[in-house]
Short mmCIF file of C-alpha atoms in Angstrom, two decimals:
data_model
loop_
_atom_site.label_atom_id
_atom_site.label_comp_id
_atom_site.label_asym_id
_atom_site.label_seq_id
_atom_site.Cartn_x
_atom_site.Cartn_y
_atom_site.Cartn_z
CA GLY A 292 -11.02 10.46 27.70
CA HIS A 293 -10.43 7.37 25.51
CA THR A 294 -11.40 3.89 26.31
CA TYR A 295 -10.28 0.74 24.27
CA THR A 296 -10.91 -2.99 24.43
CA THR A 297 -8.26 -5.14 22.80
CA PHE A 298 -7.94 -8.82 21.87
CA THR A 299 -4.58 -10.43 21.34
CA PRO A 300 -4.90 -14.10 20.18
CA THR A 301 -1.88 -16.10 19.15
CA LEU A 302 -1.46 -19.48 17.27
CA GLN A 303 1.73 -21.24 16.92
CA LEU A 304 2.57 -24.47 15.13
CA SER A 305 5.89 -26.26 14.72
CA MET A 306 7.08 -29.59 13.33
CA ALA A 307 10.21 -31.43 12.19
CA PRO A 308 9.31 -32.43 8.55
CA HIS A 309 12.50 -34.38 8.03
CA ARG A 310 15.87 -35.02 9.76
CA ASN A 311 17.85 -31.81 10.51
CA GLY A 312 14.81 -29.71 9.46
CA TYR A 313 12.52 -27.47 11.59
CA LEU A 314 9.30 -25.68 10.44
CA SER A 315 7.29 -23.21 12.41
CA TYR A 316 4.28 -21.01 11.78
CA ARG A 317 2.97 -18.21 14.10
CA PHE A 318 -0.10 -16.16 13.65
CA SER A 319 -0.96 -13.21 16.06
CA ALA A 320 -3.39 -10.26 16.07
CA ASP A 321 -1.99 -7.25 17.77
CA PRO A 322 -3.98 -4.10 18.42
CA GLN A 323 -2.39 -0.74 17.89
CA LEU A 324 -3.50 2.25 19.94
CA PRO A 325 -3.29 5.79 18.76
CA ALA A 326 -0.42 7.72 20.10
CA LEU A 327 -1.22 10.28 22.64
CA SER A 328 0.49 13.07 20.62
CA ALA A 329 -1.64 12.34 17.60
CA LEU A 330 -4.90 12.51 19.52
CA THR A 331 -4.58 16.09 20.55
CA ALA A 332 -6.58 18.72 18.73
CA VAL A 333 -3.69 21.07 18.55
CA GLU A 334 -2.21 22.67 15.46
CA GLN A 335 1.57 23.24 15.15
CA ALA A 336 3.37 25.08 12.32
CA ILE A 337 6.18 22.97 10.75
CA ASP A 338 7.33 25.76 8.50
CA THR A 339 5.78 28.73 6.67
CA LEU A 340 3.87 26.37 4.37
CA GLN A 341 3.01 23.28 6.43
CA ILE A 342 0.82 22.71 9.48
CA SER A 343 0.70 19.64 11.60
CA ARG A 344 -2.77 18.93 12.93
CA GLY A 345 -3.88 16.39 15.62
CA ASN A 346 -6.94 14.17 15.15
CA PRO A 347 -9.06 13.24 18.17
CA GLY A 348 -11.14 10.94 16.10
CA LEU A 349 -8.27 8.34 15.69
CA LYS A 350 -9.45 4.74 16.48
CA THR A 351 -7.49 1.65 17.52
CA TYR A 352 -6.80 -0.95 14.72
CA SER A 353 -5.54 -4.47 14.45
CA VAL A 354 -2.44 -5.98 12.83
CA TYR A 355 -2.61 -9.54 11.67
CA ASN A 356 0.80 -11.13 11.56
CA ASN A 357 1.82 -14.40 9.76
CA ASN A 358 5.33 -15.66 10.38
CA PHE A 359 6.69 -18.70 8.56
CA ASN A 360 10.20 -20.09 9.32
CA TYR A 361 12.13 -23.00 8.01
CA SER A 362 15.75 -24.04 8.96
CA TYR A 363 17.92 -26.87 7.96
CA ASN A 364 21.05 -27.58 9.92
CA VAL A 365 23.55 -30.24 9.04
CA GLY A 366 27.23 -30.22 10.25
CA LYS A 367 28.66 -26.75 9.70
CA PHE A 368 25.91 -25.79 7.24
CA ILE A 369 22.78 -23.78 8.20
CA ALA A 370 20.08 -22.59 5.73
CA MET A 371 16.99 -20.66 6.87
CA LEU A 372 13.98 -19.07 5.10
CA ALA A 373 11.83 -16.61 6.76
CA ALA A 374 8.48 -15.37 5.13
CA ASN A 375 6.52 -12.84 6.95
CA TYR A 376 3.21 -11.31 5.99
CA SER A 377 1.25 -8.62 8.06
CA PHE A 378 -2.10 -6.90 7.25
CA HIS A 379 -3.00 -3.81 9.06
CA HIS A 380 -6.87 -3.11 9.05
CA HIS A 381 -7.71 0.60 8.91
CA PRO A 382 -4.12 1.65 10.14
CA ILE A 383 -3.21 5.09 11.30
CA MET A 384 -1.04 6.59 8.63
CA GLU A 385 -0.40 10.16 7.28
CA GLU A 386 -2.91 12.17 5.25
CA LEU A 387 -2.21 15.41 3.47
CA SER A 388 -4.68 18.10 2.33
CA VAL A 389 -4.59 21.70 1.20
CA GLU A 390 -6.37 24.57 2.96
CA GLY A 391 -5.81 27.81 1.21
CA ASN A 392 -2.15 28.26 0.72
CA ARG A 393 -1.17 25.88 3.59
CA LEU A 394 -0.47 22.08 3.49
CA ILE A 395 -2.21 20.22 6.28
CA VAL A 396 -0.37 17.07 7.66
CA MET A 397 -2.24 14.84 9.98
CA GLN A 398 -2.75 11.29 11.01
CA ALA A 399 -5.95 9.41 10.17
CA ASN A 400 -7.35 5.91 9.83
CA GLN A 401 -6.70 4.65 6.36
CA ARG A 402 -7.93 1.63 4.27
CA SER A 403 -5.11 -0.92 4.64
CA TYR A 404 -1.27 -1.46 4.85
CA GLN A 405 0.31 -4.75 3.96
CA VAL A 406 3.96 -5.93 4.32
CA LEU A 407 5.55 -9.03 2.80
CA ASN A 408 9.12 -10.05 3.65
CA ILE A 409 11.03 -12.96 2.14
CA ALA A 410 14.52 -13.56 3.45
CA PRO A 411 16.71 -16.61 2.86
CA THR A 412 19.91 -16.92 4.91
CA VAL A 413 22.90 -19.22 4.67
CA VAL A 414 25.55 -19.73 7.39
CA LEU A 415 28.82 -21.62 7.22
CA ARG A 416 30.27 -21.84 10.74
CA GLY A 417 33.49 -23.16 12.29
CA LEU A 418 35.17 -23.67 8.84
CA ASP A 419 38.67 -25.23 8.88
CA LEU A 420 41.07 -23.00 6.93
CA PHE A 421 44.87 -22.76 6.65
CA GLY A 422 45.14 -25.73 8.92
CA LEU A 423 43.23 -24.05 11.74
CA LYS A 424 40.15 -25.68 13.02
CA ASN A 425 36.89 -23.76 13.54
CA PHE A 426 38.68 -20.75 12.17
CA ALA A 427 35.94 -18.87 10.06
CA THR A 428 32.30 -18.32 10.06
CA LEU A 429 30.38 -16.73 7.16
CA SER A 430 26.83 -15.68 6.67
CA LEU A 431 24.83 -14.16 3.99
CA GLU A 432 21.14 -12.88 4.25
CA CYS A 433 19.17 -11.51 1.31
CA GLY A 434 15.73 -10.15 1.44
CA LEU A 435 12.86 -8.75 -0.57
CA ASN A 436 10.38 -6.39 1.06
CA SER A 437 6.98 -5.57 -0.52
CA TYR A 438 4.64 -2.80 0.70
CA TRP A 439 1.15 -1.84 -0.16
CA SER A 440 -0.14 1.31 1.43
CA ARG A 441 -3.76 2.18 0.71
CA GLY A 442 -5.15 5.36 2.01
CA ARG A 443 -8.41 7.30 1.60
CA THR A 444 -6.91 9.44 -1.12
CA TYR A 445 -3.87 7.44 -2.23
CA SER A 446 -2.48 4.12 -3.15
CA HIS A 447 1.26 3.25 -3.34
CA THR A 448 3.26 0.01 -3.89
CA TYR A 449 7.20 -0.27 -2.93
CA ARG A 450 9.60 -2.98 -3.17
CA ASN A 451 13.11 -3.03 -1.70
CA VAL A 452 15.90 -5.63 -2.02
CA TYR A 453 18.59 -5.68 0.82
CA TYR A 454 21.48 -7.96 1.92
CA ASN A 455 23.56 -8.44 4.91
CA ALA A 456 26.94 -10.32 4.71
CA GLN A 457 29.10 -11.01 7.63
CA PHE A 458 32.38 -12.90 8.41
CA MET A 459 34.42 -13.80 11.49
CA MET A 460 37.88 -15.36 11.74
CA GLN A 461 38.91 -16.52 15.11
CA TYR A 462 42.29 -17.69 16.45
CA LYS A 463 42.73 -18.34 20.13
CA ARG A 464 41.80 -15.04 21.83
CA PHE A 465 42.00 -12.96 18.72
CA ALA A 466 39.08 -12.31 16.26
CA LEU A 467 38.62 -10.42 13.00
CA MET A 468 35.15 -9.56 11.88
CA GLY A 469 33.32 -7.59 9.19
CA GLN A 470 29.96 -6.69 7.87
CA LEU A 471 28.55 -5.30 4.65
CA ARG A 472 24.90 -4.35 4.85
CA LYS A 473 22.52 -2.75 2.26
CA SER A 474 19.63 -1.05 4.04
CA SER A 475 16.15 -2.30 4.16
CA ASP A 476 14.08 0.63 3.10
CA TYR A 477 10.37 0.74 3.86
CA LEU A 478 7.00 2.52 2.87
CA LYS A 479 4.53 3.74 5.36
CA GLY A 480 1.74 6.02 4.52
CA GLU A 481 3.02 8.05 1.56
CA THR A 482 6.59 8.24 2.70
CA VAL A 483 9.49 5.90 1.74
CA PHE A 484 12.04 5.97 4.65
CA LYS A 485 15.59 5.13 3.31
CA GLY A 486 17.95 3.48 5.82
CA GLU A 487 21.66 3.45 6.32
CA ASN A 488 24.20 1.12 4.48
CA ILE A 489 26.67 -0.17 6.87
CA THR A 490 30.35 -1.39 6.33
CA VAL A 491 32.58 -2.28 9.35
CA LEU A 492 35.81 -3.97 10.16
CA MET A 493 36.83 -4.89 13.78
CA ALA A 494 39.49 -6.83 15.49
CA THR A 495 39.23 -7.88 19.01
CA TRP A 496 41.19 -9.63 21.88
CA SER A 497 39.35 -11.33 24.67
CA HIS A 498 40.52 -12.66 28.06
CA LYS A 499 38.18 -14.10 30.64
CA ARG A 500 35.61 -11.29 31.04
CA LEU A 501 37.53 -8.61 29.32
CA GLN A 502 37.38 -7.65 25.64
CA LEU A 503 39.49 -5.04 23.81
CA GLY A 504 38.85 -4.11 20.15
CA ALA A 505 39.50 -1.63 17.51
CA GLY A 506 37.72 -1.11 14.22
CA ILE A 507 36.72 1.21 11.41
CA LEU A 508 33.33 2.35 10.12
CA PHE A 509 32.82 2.81 6.48
CA PRO A 510 36.40 2.00 5.57
CA PHE A 511 35.87 2.22 1.72
CA VAL A 512 33.38 5.14 1.30
CA ASN A 513 32.72 8.48 2.83
CA ASN A 514 29.21 9.17 1.53
CA TYR A 515 27.01 8.11 4.51
CA HIS A 516 23.47 9.21 3.92
CA THR A 517 19.85 8.50 4.96
CA GLY A 518 16.63 10.05 3.51
CA ARG A 519 12.94 9.92 2.90
CA GLN A 520 10.85 10.28 -0.18
CA ARG A 521 7.14 11.59 -0.15
CA LEU A 522 5.18 9.99 -2.96
CA SER A 523 2.15 12.27 -2.41
CA ALA A 524 0.49 13.90 -5.52
CA ILE A 525 -0.16 16.94 -3.56
CA ALA A 526 3.21 17.65 -2.02
CA PRO A 527 6.16 15.20 -3.25
CA TYR A 528 9.65 15.80 -2.04
CA ASN A 529 13.00 14.05 -1.66
CA ALA A 530 15.14 14.75 1.52
CA TRP A 531 18.64 13.41 2.17
CA THR A 532 20.91 13.73 5.23
CA TYR A 533 24.67 13.33 4.56
CA ALA A 534 27.43 12.99 7.05
CA LYS A 535 30.82 12.69 5.30
CA GLU A 536 32.61 12.64 8.63
CA SER A 537 31.34 9.20 9.20
CA GLY A 538 33.70 7.82 6.51
CA ASN A 539 36.75 6.09 7.71
CA LEU A 540 35.58 6.60 11.35
CA PHE A 541 37.79 4.71 13.70
CA LEU A 542 36.34 3.23 16.88
CA ILE A 543 37.75 1.56 20.19
CA ARG A 544 35.74 -1.11 22.24
CA LEU A 545 36.21 -1.90 25.81
CA ASN A 546 34.03 -4.63 27.32
CA TYR A 547 34.08 -6.04 30.75
CA HIS A 548 31.37 -8.34 32.05
CA PHE A 549 30.39 -7.80 35.63
CA GLU A 550 28.36 -10.65 37.28
CA PHE A 551 27.44 -10.93 40.94
CA GLY A 552 24.55 -12.02 43.09
CA LYS A 553 21.78 -14.40 42.05
CA ALA A 554 20.50 -14.50 38.53
CA TYR A 555 16.63 -14.67 37.85
CA HIS A 556 15.03 -15.15 34.46
CA ALA A 557 11.73 -13.48 34.05
CA ARG A 558 9.41 -13.70 31.07
CA ASP A 559 8.42 -10.36 29.50
CA LYS A 560 4.76 -9.65 29.79
CA ARG A 561 2.80 -9.24 26.54
CA THR A 562 1.14 -5.96 27.31
CA HIS A 563 3.10 -2.90 28.83
CA ASN A 564 0.70 -0.40 30.45
CA SER A 565 2.88 2.62 30.25
CA ASP A 566 2.80 6.00 28.51
CA THR A 567 6.13 7.67 27.74
CA GLU A 568 4.82 10.19 25.26
CA GLU A 569 5.02 14.03 25.89
CA GLY A 570 1.50 14.57 24.51
CA ILE A 571 2.67 16.89 21.66
CA LEU A 572 2.47 16.41 17.97
CA ASN A 573 5.36 14.70 16.41
CA LEU A 574 6.83 16.90 13.79
#
């Protein structure tokens, strides 16, 4: 049996420092509970060399979040800046050790984990082009992620730059949109998780509640891949997953919005007392 007591304070401040500007700050302390699958004392073989071991001694830990947001909106121009910093006190992260000729992989409470994200965004909406009013909308987000992962036996730092560019051109019921995104990779424990780069073009036609569309994913490349990199001094590795079939992948969209009866708006509760885990180790 396991019993936990949690405390979740939140502080939020907001102000308008000048005309067309908005500034907000939010602090929250969020408790993180050990996963049921990680608390089991069971060992499972990952392969002939690696064993995944549970840890019944895991303890809950707190995450302290600081979120700063600034926005400036004038006419068709929007500028935003988000700066987020979180500190994880004694977080549950991976830990590797060697016993005999086997590598033991388990979760344990480590020293600390910190994340800093700085992301400016610029949006130009409803631009008049080619004599057409409110024809185009453009947006560009750039970001820098910094990670500090401090374990009992390791210390790693990782930085990642990403961007997300989008456009939409709209004329009457027709729209053409596109997106180019470089992945936001992240470090947790001793592993860097490398996300997916996205390229998509799509055209749509809308009429009342109906929307029809066609598009293409990765129209210019066929080297879709994701991966992970373990930085451990004991057992480092690089792993990549490729899917060349994702290149030039055509798609069709059909949307129809159904609405009937009365609509009610309910606020989500902060704490969800549910357990959807299977109770086995996550390999």
